[in-house]
Short mmCIF file of C-alpha atoms in Angstrom, two decimals:
data_model
loop_
_atom_site.label_atom_id
_atom_site.label_comp_id
_atom_site.label_asym_id
_atom_site.label_seq_id
_atom_site.Cartn_x
_atom_site.Cartn_y
_atom_site.Cartn_z
CA MET A 222 -2.53 -22.89 12.11
CA GLN A 223 -0.87 -22.96 8.87
CA GLY A 224 0.23 -19.46 7.99
CA PRO A 225 2.10 -18.46 4.91
CA ARG A 226 5.55 -18.72 6.39
CA GLN A 227 4.61 -22.69 6.52
CA GLY A 228 3.72 -22.67 2.87
CA VAL A 229 5.94 -22.76 -0.13
CA GLY A 230 6.28 -21.08 -3.40
CA PRO A 231 4.79 -17.54 -4.34
CA LEU A 232 2.31 -15.54 -2.24
CA TYR A 233 -0.92 -14.79 -3.92
CA GLN A 234 -3.17 -12.00 -2.94
CA ARG A 235 -6.41 -12.75 -4.47
CA ARG A 236 -9.50 -10.55 -4.61
CA TYR A 237 -13.13 -11.31 -5.65
CA THR A 238 -15.47 -8.63 -5.95
CA VAL A 239 -19.35 -8.32 -7.03
CA ARG A 240 -21.24 -5.30 -6.61
CA ILE A 241 -24.98 -5.13 -5.70
CA ALA A 242 -28.12 -2.64 -6.14
CA GLY A 243 -31.30 -2.58 -4.65
CA SER A 244 -30.53 -5.22 -1.51
CA PRO A 245 -33.03 -4.42 1.34
CA LEU A 246 -30.33 -5.54 3.63
CA THR A 247 -27.38 -3.51 5.16
CA ALA A 248 -23.83 -4.77 5.43
CA ALA A 249 -23.97 -6.28 8.71
CA GLU A 250 -27.11 -8.16 7.97
CA LEU A 251 -25.71 -9.63 4.64
CA ILE A 252 -22.81 -10.72 6.25
CA ASP A 253 -25.14 -12.55 8.95
CA ARG A 254 -26.92 -14.15 6.62
CA VAL A 255 -23.65 -15.55 4.70
CA ALA A 256 -21.94 -16.47 8.05
CA ALA A 257 -25.09 -18.13 9.25
CA ASP A 258 -24.80 -21.12 6.72
CA LEU A 259 -21.73 -21.23 4.37
CA ASN A 260 -23.18 -23.85 2.15
CA ALA A 261 -26.14 -21.66 1.08
CA ALA A 262 -23.34 -19.78 -1.02
CA SER A 263 -21.00 -22.50 -1.55
CA PRO A 264 -20.83 -24.52 -4.58
CA VAL A 265 -21.58 -27.76 -2.92
CA GLU A 266 -20.62 -29.86 -5.96
CA VAL A 267 -16.89 -28.44 -5.22
CA ALA A 268 -16.96 -27.76 -1.77
CA VAL A 269 -19.01 -28.31 1.36
CA PHE A 270 -18.36 -26.73 4.72
CA ASP A 271 -18.87 -28.93 7.66
CA LYS A 272 -18.23 -27.47 11.26
CA THR A 273 -15.88 -29.55 13.46
CA SER A 274 -15.84 -27.36 16.15
CA GLY A 275 -18.21 -24.53 17.85
CA ALA A 276 -21.74 -24.19 18.09
CA SER A 277 -24.09 -24.92 15.08
CA ARG A 278 -25.01 -21.44 14.75
CA PRO A 279 -23.72 -18.63 14.33
CA LEU A 280 -20.46 -18.31 13.29
CA ALA A 281 -17.71 -17.23 16.03
CA ILE A 282 -14.24 -16.98 16.64
CA GLY A 283 -12.62 -20.27 17.37
CA ASP A 284 -14.96 -22.50 15.25
CA GLU A 285 -13.50 -24.80 13.04
CA TYR A 286 -14.58 -26.14 9.56
CA VAL A 287 -13.44 -28.91 7.02
CA VAL A 288 -14.06 -28.06 3.73
CA HIS A 289 -14.52 -31.08 1.59
CA MET A 290 -13.50 -31.19 -1.78
CA PRO A 291 -13.09 -33.81 -4.70
CA GLY A 292 -9.73 -35.01 -4.65
CA PRO A 293 -7.32 -36.54 -2.19
CA TRP A 294 -7.50 -33.60 0.42
CA ASN A 295 -9.80 -32.06 2.57
CA CYS A 296 -9.04 -28.23 3.83
CA PRO A 297 -9.53 -27.35 7.43
CA VAL A 298 -9.81 -23.72 8.52
CA ARG A 299 -10.52 -21.87 11.89
CA VAL A 300 -12.41 -18.48 12.53
CA VAL A 301 -9.85 -15.88 13.49
CA GLU A 302 -12.06 -12.93 13.30
CA ARG A 303 -15.31 -11.61 13.47
CA ALA A 304 -16.45 -7.80 12.97
CA PRO A 305 -19.92 -6.49 12.41
CA ALA A 306 -19.47 -6.47 8.47
CA SER A 307 -16.82 -9.32 7.86
CA PHE A 308 -15.20 -12.51 9.09
CA ARG A 309 -12.05 -13.90 8.61
CA LEU A 310 -10.68 -17.73 8.14
CA VAL A 311 -7.23 -19.05 8.47
CA THR A 312 -6.15 -22.48 7.12
CA LEU A 313 -4.98 -25.50 9.59
CA SER A 314 -2.45 -28.46 9.32
CA GLY A 315 -3.12 -30.39 6.17
CA HIS A 316 -4.95 -27.63 3.99
CA LEU A 317 -4.34 -27.15 0.14
CA GLU A 318 -3.06 -23.53 0.97
CA ALA A 319 -1.40 -21.78 3.77
CA GLY A 320 -2.67 -18.63 4.76
CA GLU A 321 -6.12 -16.54 5.38
CA ILE A 322 -9.15 -15.54 3.93
CA GLU A 323 -11.73 -12.65 4.50
CA PHE A 324 -15.20 -12.46 3.63
CA ARG A 325 -17.06 -8.73 4.03
CA VAL A 326 -19.59 -6.27 2.78
CA ASP A 327 -18.79 -2.58 2.27
CA GLU A 328 -21.31 -0.13 1.87
CA ALA A 329 -21.33 1.54 -1.78
CA ARG A 330 -21.81 5.16 -1.92
CA GLU A 331 -24.48 5.16 -4.49
CA ASP A 332 -26.43 3.02 -1.63
CA GLY A 333 -25.65 -0.35 -2.56
CA LEU A 334 -23.51 -3.11 -1.31
CA VAL A 335 -20.08 -4.52 -2.40
CA PHE A 336 -19.44 -8.37 -1.31
CA ILE A 337 -15.37 -8.81 -1.29
CA ILE A 338 -13.59 -12.19 -0.68
CA GLU A 339 -9.92 -11.55 -0.15
CA SER A 340 -7.44 -13.84 0.37
CA TRP A 341 -3.63 -14.23 1.14
CA ALA A 342 -2.19 -17.21 0.54
CA ARG A 343 0.77 -19.75 -0.59
CA SER A 344 0.85 -23.28 -1.79
CA GLY A 345 0.58 -25.51 1.58
CA ASP A 346 3.43 -27.69 0.24
CA ARG A 347 5.05 -29.10 -3.04
CA LEU A 348 2.04 -31.13 -4.32
CA ALA A 349 -0.42 -28.33 -3.85
CA GLU A 350 2.12 -26.04 -5.62
CA ILE A 351 2.42 -28.52 -8.62
CA LEU A 352 -1.37 -28.66 -8.56
CA TYR A 353 -1.81 -25.05 -8.72
CA GLU A 354 1.08 -23.67 -10.97
CA GLY A 355 1.96 -26.77 -13.13
CA VAL A 356 -1.21 -28.60 -13.70
CA GLY A 357 -3.37 -25.80 -13.30
CA ILE A 358 -6.50 -27.95 -11.59
CA ALA A 359 -6.52 -26.25 -8.04
CA LYS A 360 -6.65 -22.82 -9.40
CA GLU A 361 -9.63 -23.50 -11.76
CA MET A 362 -11.54 -24.92 -9.11
CA GLN A 363 -10.60 -22.05 -6.96
CA LEU A 364 -11.87 -19.71 -9.14
CA HIS A 365 -14.75 -21.53 -10.04
CA MET A 366 -15.66 -21.59 -6.42
CA TRP A 367 -15.19 -18.19 -5.31
CA THR A 368 -17.08 -16.68 -8.45
CA HIS A 369 -20.04 -19.07 -7.79
CA PHE A 370 -20.02 -18.32 -4.17
CA CYS A 371 -20.04 -14.40 -4.96
CA THR A 372 -23.09 -14.65 -7.41
CA ARG A 373 -24.93 -16.94 -4.79
CA VAL A 374 -24.36 -14.22 -2.09
CA ALA A 375 -25.74 -11.62 -4.39
CA GLU A 376 -28.76 -13.81 -4.95
CA LEU A 377 -28.98 -14.06 -0.86
CA SER A 378 -28.88 -10.11 -0.38
CA GLY A 379 -32.36 -9.97 -2.36
CA GLY A 380 -30.78 -7.25 -4.65
CA THR A 381 -29.62 -7.47 -8.18
CA MET A 382 -25.76 -8.37 -9.33
CA ILE A 383 -24.38 -5.46 -11.39
CA GLY A 384 -22.05 -6.79 -13.95
CA ASP A 385 -19.43 -9.40 -13.48
CA VAL A 386 -17.73 -10.68 -10.48
CA GLU A 387 -14.15 -8.87 -10.54
CA VAL A 388 -11.34 -11.21 -10.05
CA GLN A 389 -7.78 -9.47 -9.10
CA THR A 390 -4.57 -11.56 -8.46
CA GLU A 391 -1.34 -10.09 -7.22
CA ARG A 392 1.82 -12.37 -6.86
CA VAL A 393 4.44 -12.06 -4.84
CA ASP A 394 7.72 -14.03 -5.18
CA VAL A 395 8.87 -15.18 -1.71
CA ALA A 396 12.47 -16.52 -1.09
CA ASP A 397 12.28 -19.92 0.79
CA ALA A 398 16.06 -19.65 2.01
CA GLY A 399 16.45 -16.59 4.15
CA GLN A 400 20.19 -16.96 3.90
CA GLY A 401 19.85 -16.30 0.18
CA GLN A 402 17.52 -13.34 0.26
CA GLN A 403 19.98 -11.71 2.54
CA LEU A 404 23.00 -12.12 0.20
CA VAL A 405 20.86 -11.00 -2.80
CA GLU A 406 19.87 -7.80 -0.40
CA HIS A 407 23.39 -7.10 0.40
CA ALA A 408 24.82 -7.44 -3.24
CA VAL A 409 21.53 -4.74 -4.66
CA THR A 410 22.28 -2.46 -1.82
CA ALA A 411 26.08 -2.30 -2.24
CA ALA A 412 25.50 -1.78 -6.17
CA PHE A 413 22.87 1.00 -5.58
CA ALA A 414 25.00 2.68 -2.47
CA ARG A 415 28.21 2.57 -4.75
CA THR A 416 26.48 4.36 -7.82
CA PHE A 417 24.81 6.93 -5.54
CA ALA A 418 27.32 7.51 -3.45
CA LEU A 419 29.76 8.12 -6.54
CA ALA A 420 27.21 10.60 -7.85
CA ALA A 421 27.07 12.46 -4.58
CA ARG A 422 30.76 13.26 -4.81
CA LEU A 423 30.05 15.15 -7.90
CA ARG A 424 26.77 16.67 -6.87
CA ASP A 425 25.53 17.03 -3.02
CA ARG A 426 22.02 15.40 -4.25
CA PRO A 427 22.61 13.22 -6.90
CA LEU A 428 18.31 13.28 -7.37
CA HIS A 429 16.22 16.30 -6.63
CA PRO A 430 18.92 18.66 -6.21
CA LYS A 431 16.51 21.95 -5.83
CA GLY A 432 13.30 22.04 -4.15
CA LEU A 433 11.04 24.27 -1.74
CA VAL A 434 9.80 23.47 1.36
CA PHE A 435 6.43 24.46 3.09
CA ASP A 436 4.46 23.71 5.91
CA ALA A 437 1.71 21.17 5.44
CA ALA A 438 -1.64 19.89 7.12
CA LEU A 439 -2.75 16.18 7.10
CA VAL A 440 -6.37 16.09 7.47
CA LEU A 441 -7.03 12.16 7.80
CA HIS A 442 -10.30 10.41 7.98
CA GLY A 443 -9.71 6.84 7.02
CA THR A 444 -11.60 4.68 4.35
CA SER A 445 -14.56 2.55 3.92
CA GLN A 446 -12.40 -0.75 5.18
CA HIS A 447 -10.31 -1.16 8.15
CA TRP A 448 -6.56 -1.52 7.38
CA GLY A 449 -5.31 -1.82 10.94
CA VAL A 450 -2.87 1.13 10.68
CA PRO A 451 -3.49 4.57 12.46
CA PHE A 452 -2.13 6.66 9.34
CA LEU A 453 -4.99 4.85 7.31
CA ASP A 454 -7.83 4.25 9.96
CA GLU A 455 -7.62 7.23 12.33
CA ARG A 456 -9.56 10.77 12.04
CA THR A 457 -7.40 13.60 13.02
CA GLU A 458 -5.19 16.72 11.78
CA LEU A 459 -1.46 16.25 11.63
CA ARG A 460 1.31 19.04 11.06
CA GLY A 461 4.34 18.56 9.03
CA GLU A 462 6.40 19.53 6.31
CA VAL A 463 6.75 19.14 2.68
CA ARG A 464 9.69 19.38 -0.13
CA LEU A 465 8.39 19.69 -3.70
CA SER A 466 11.27 19.27 -6.05
CA ARG A 467 12.47 18.26 -9.81
CA ALA A 468 14.77 15.03 -9.55
CA ILE A 469 16.82 15.41 -12.77
CA GLY A 470 17.03 19.29 -12.51
CA LEU A 471 16.21 19.68 -16.10
CA PRO A 472 14.94 23.23 -16.92
CA PRO A 473 11.27 23.58 -16.62
CA PRO A 474 9.91 23.85 -19.79
CA LEU A 475 11.05 20.16 -20.12
CA PRO A 476 9.13 17.24 -18.33
CA ASP A 477 11.10 15.85 -15.39
CA LEU A 478 10.33 13.19 -12.46
CA LEU A 479 8.51 15.59 -9.82
CA GLY A 480 9.49 14.45 -6.30
CA LEU A 481 6.95 14.97 -2.92
CA ALA A 482 8.81 14.15 0.30
CA LEU A 483 6.48 14.74 3.33
CA ARG A 484 7.49 14.60 7.01
CA TRP A 485 5.20 14.88 10.12
CA ARG A 486 5.19 13.84 14.01
CA GLN A 487 2.98 10.79 14.38
CA PRO A 488 0.96 11.22 17.66
CA SER A 489 1.96 8.94 20.66
CA THR A 490 0.01 5.92 21.73
CA GLY A 491 0.18 3.69 24.92
CA ASP A 492 1.99 1.01 22.93
CA ALA A 493 4.53 3.18 20.88
CA GLY A 494 5.54 5.86 23.72
CA ALA A 495 6.60 8.81 22.30
CA GLU A 496 5.83 11.03 19.26
CA ALA A 497 7.73 9.78 16.67
CA THR A 498 8.69 11.34 13.03
CA ALA A 499 7.16 9.57 10.21
CA GLU A 500 8.32 10.34 6.27
CA LEU A 501 6.60 9.39 2.76
CA LEU A 502 8.19 9.92 -0.53
CA LEU A 503 6.14 10.19 -3.41
CA ALA A 504 7.19 10.69 -7.27
CA THR A 505 5.12 11.23 -10.44
CA THR A 506 3.65 7.76 -11.15
CA GLY A 507 0.78 6.37 -13.62
CA HIS A 508 -2.33 5.55 -11.73
CA THR A 509 -3.33 2.65 -13.48
CA THR A 510 -2.87 -0.85 -12.32
CA LEU A 511 0.47 -0.90 -14.15
CA GLY A 512 1.58 2.87 -14.51
CA ARG A 513 1.58 2.76 -10.54
CA HIS A 514 4.57 1.03 -10.64
CA LEU A 515 6.47 3.10 -13.29
CA LEU A 516 8.01 6.52 -12.85
CA ARG A 517 6.24 9.22 -15.52
CA PRO A 518 7.82 12.27 -15.76
CA ALA A 519 5.25 15.65 -15.68
CA THR A 520 5.25 19.35 -16.72
CA HIS A 521 2.94 20.17 -13.63
CA TRP A 522 2.64 20.13 -9.95
CA SER A 523 -0.74 20.41 -10.39
CA PRO A 524 -2.78 18.19 -11.62
CA THR A 525 -1.07 15.17 -11.33
CA PHE A 526 -0.54 11.78 -9.80
CA TYR A 527 2.40 11.36 -7.19
CA GLY A 528 2.92 7.70 -6.19
CA SER A 529 5.26 5.54 -3.51
CA LEU A 530 6.18 3.21 -6.11
CA LEU A 531 7.46 0.63 -3.55
CA ALA A 532 5.10 -1.14 -1.48
CA TYR A 533 4.24 -1.01 1.92
CA GLN A 534 3.16 -4.07 4.49
CA ALA A 535 -0.53 -3.56 5.90
CA GLY A 536 -1.14 -6.54 7.93
CA ASP A 537 -1.21 -9.35 5.27
CA ARG A 538 -1.57 -6.92 2.33
CA ARG A 539 0.81 -5.11 0.26
CA ILE A 540 -0.30 -1.51 -0.40
CA LEU A 541 0.69 1.66 -2.14
CA LEU A 542 0.14 5.24 -1.15
CA GLY A 543 -0.25 7.97 -3.16
CA ALA A 544 -1.48 11.88 -3.43
CA VAL A 545 -3.67 13.11 -6.12
CA ALA A 546 -3.20 16.96 -6.89
CA ARG A 547 -6.91 18.42 -7.70
CA ARG A 548 -7.71 19.26 -11.26
CA HIS A 549 -8.77 22.65 -10.41
CA GLN A 550 -5.63 23.93 -9.83
CA THR A 551 -3.06 24.11 -12.64
CA VAL A 552 0.39 24.85 -11.63
CA PRO A 553 3.93 24.59 -14.26
CA ALA A 554 6.65 22.44 -13.02
CA ASP A 555 8.88 24.83 -12.11
CA LEU A 556 9.69 26.39 -8.55
CA ALA A 557 9.07 29.95 -8.97
CA ALA A 558 5.51 29.04 -10.28
CA LEU A 559 5.09 26.96 -7.56
CA ALA A 560 6.08 29.38 -5.00
CA ARG A 561 3.77 32.39 -6.43
CA SER A 562 0.85 29.88 -6.66
CA VAL A 563 0.88 28.38 -2.79
CA ASP A 564 1.39 32.09 -1.59
CA GLU A 565 -1.88 33.10 -3.69
CA GLN A 566 -3.71 29.77 -2.13
CA PRO A 567 -3.22 26.27 -0.31
CA LEU A 568 -2.12 23.35 -2.91
CA LEU A 569 -4.40 20.56 -2.18
CA LEU A 570 -4.11 16.96 -2.77
CA ASP A 571 -6.26 13.61 -1.85
CA LEU A 572 -4.35 11.32 -0.01
CA VAL A 573 -5.16 7.53 -1.31
CA VAL A 574 -4.21 4.13 -0.64
CA ALA A 575 -4.80 0.80 -2.83
CA THR A 576 -3.41 -2.77 -2.87
CA GLY A 577 -1.38 -3.44 -6.03
CA PHE A 578 -4.39 -4.41 -8.12
CA GLY A 579 -7.32 -2.93 -6.03
CA PRO A 580 -8.72 0.79 -6.88
CA TRP A 581 -7.50 3.64 -5.00
CA GLU A 582 -9.44 4.84 -1.98
CA ARG A 583 -9.12 8.08 -0.53
CA PHE A 584 -8.42 8.55 3.12
CA GLY A 585 -7.26 12.18 3.56
CA GLU A 586 -6.12 15.48 2.35
CA LEU A 587 -2.93 17.16 2.18
CA ARG A 588 -2.97 21.00 2.27
CA ILE A 589 0.39 22.48 1.35
CA LEU A 590 0.50 25.58 2.48
CA GLY A 591 2.78 29.04 1.89
CA PRO A 592 5.18 30.99 1.94
CA ALA A 593 7.75 28.68 0.17
CA ARG A 594 11.04 28.35 1.93
CA GLY A 595 14.38 27.34 0.04
CA ASP A 596 16.58 24.79 1.41
CA ASP A 597 19.76 25.67 -0.78
CA HIS A 598 21.47 26.65 2.65
CA GLU A 599 20.02 24.27 5.17
CA SER A 600 19.17 21.44 2.79
CA MET A 601 16.09 18.94 4.25
CA ARG A 602 17.10 15.54 3.80
CA PHE A 603 14.77 12.41 4.07
CA ASN A 604 15.07 8.73 4.87
CA PRO A 605 11.78 6.81 5.56
CA ALA A 606 13.77 3.56 6.57
CA ARG A 607 14.58 5.66 9.75
CA ASN A 608 11.68 7.40 10.28
CA PRO A 609 8.87 4.86 8.85
CA ILE A 610 5.21 5.32 9.52
CA ARG A 611 3.89 3.20 12.29
CA GLY A 612 2.33 0.07 10.98
CA LEU A 613 3.43 0.13 7.64
CA PRO A 614 6.80 -1.22 7.27
CA PRO A 615 8.57 -1.42 4.00
CA ALA A 616 8.13 -4.54 1.55
CA GLY A 617 9.94 -5.82 -1.19
CA LEU A 618 13.56 -5.94 -1.93
CA PHE A 619 14.10 -2.60 -3.27
CA GLN A 620 12.50 -1.11 -0.01
CA GLN A 621 14.68 -3.06 1.99
CA VAL A 622 17.90 -1.54 0.42
CA ARG A 623 16.21 1.92 0.30
CA GLY A 624 17.53 2.68 3.96
CA PRO A 625 21.19 1.76 3.69
CA THR A 626 21.46 3.34 0.03
CA TYR A 627 20.36 6.68 1.57
CA ASP A 628 22.93 6.41 4.52
CA ALA A 629 25.49 5.92 2.42
CA VAL A 630 24.68 8.91 -0.08
CA GLN A 631 24.09 11.12 2.88
CA HIS A 632 27.27 10.13 4.27
CA THR A 633 29.35 10.77 1.39
CA ALA A 634 27.56 13.97 0.92
CA ARG A 635 28.52 15.30 4.52
CA ARG A 636 32.04 13.71 4.21
CA THR A 637 32.80 15.62 0.89
CA GLY A 638 30.70 19.01 1.63
CA ASP A 639 31.47 21.89 3.42
CA PRO A 640 32.40 20.95 7.24
CA ARG A 641 30.43 23.75 8.41
CA PRO A 642 27.13 23.72 9.73
CA ALA A 643 24.82 24.78 6.83
CA GLN A 644 23.16 27.81 8.29
CA ARG A 645 26.50 29.15 9.49
CA ARG A 646 28.27 29.08 6.10
CA GLN A 647 29.15 32.41 4.21
CA PRO A 648 29.31 32.74 0.60
CA GLU A 649 32.89 32.43 -0.78
CA ARG A 650 34.94 35.65 -1.52
CA THR A 651 36.83 35.92 -5.05
CA ALA A 652 39.64 38.02 -5.59
CA PRO A 653 38.86 41.17 -7.57
#
């Protein structure tokens, strides 16, 4: 198999989506029809699927195909996953790309179907990278092939295609030299750690100096698709704590970056052993495709959007996490108003997940419960690098440097602060 690690150049996550109304088929029936004959949907003038290993029908795990395409290349693939409403192919040695591609059908809420082709791949070699990035021939062929495939699947469904085929692409630059990447990580870590450690000498918390702590309940129910991550897939209820704070500490009438730090105990599993603490840090960001990558000052705890800003790796996909405070609750962004509001009724937020360019999908609810607790005398600190969410490793350069930076800041704060335990400190007495 020729996975992304064997490829060259940037990694692309591409998604082709077509929405279908009025189909008499279920999601499983439609994917069965597609899997029975891939050439029924493929534009045969561009790509012909020729099965070279496995029974003639139906498509099954272990089957191999060669996709014949115009030009000096053929593209061998193998079936590595077959689920009731999806199947997945991985590229083999000699393919133009290095990666995987998934075909799936989701049930839409409005009684329709959604057919999705999603791939995670890099160029297979330098020539393929030139054809894709430089000349652009491979890119155009790929766009034509999969948009045509989506259109034909809509026709095979017996329903009506709604709108056009949606095409989304997310590019991730991958360092070919691991040593060079480590040098960059060390340099960035040193710069961040030094800056925030100096700030910690002036103020115990360089960011989010004051906040309120609440009990929290996480009610999880999963999404319409399978992520392969317990936190996103399971139906369960968990207990935890949440800290809400203003990042800069500006006076409440002024907008500030608002933070939501969440901590809970992950259920034990046979593979993972005992329970483990998990932490998630969110801050006010935008929710659009661009805005979800940018911090955004806010004037209300609710309604507003909190995003992870930095990505996590869910299998082959990079994802972002978020929480949406509901519109029916209006809470100004000062701590006193927050404490009063949560004392009266729980603050409710929808937990959401999305790929870098995909739509947000709700996978649970966060309930913030009163009464509020101050943490001035017993500071609640977070380090998600030390307390990761099971199955969601951090992704990207800034995620890699986050843990060492937090360690440096918290070590500086402990070293320069009062050495006595926080809960035992007594107020300083001044001479009359």
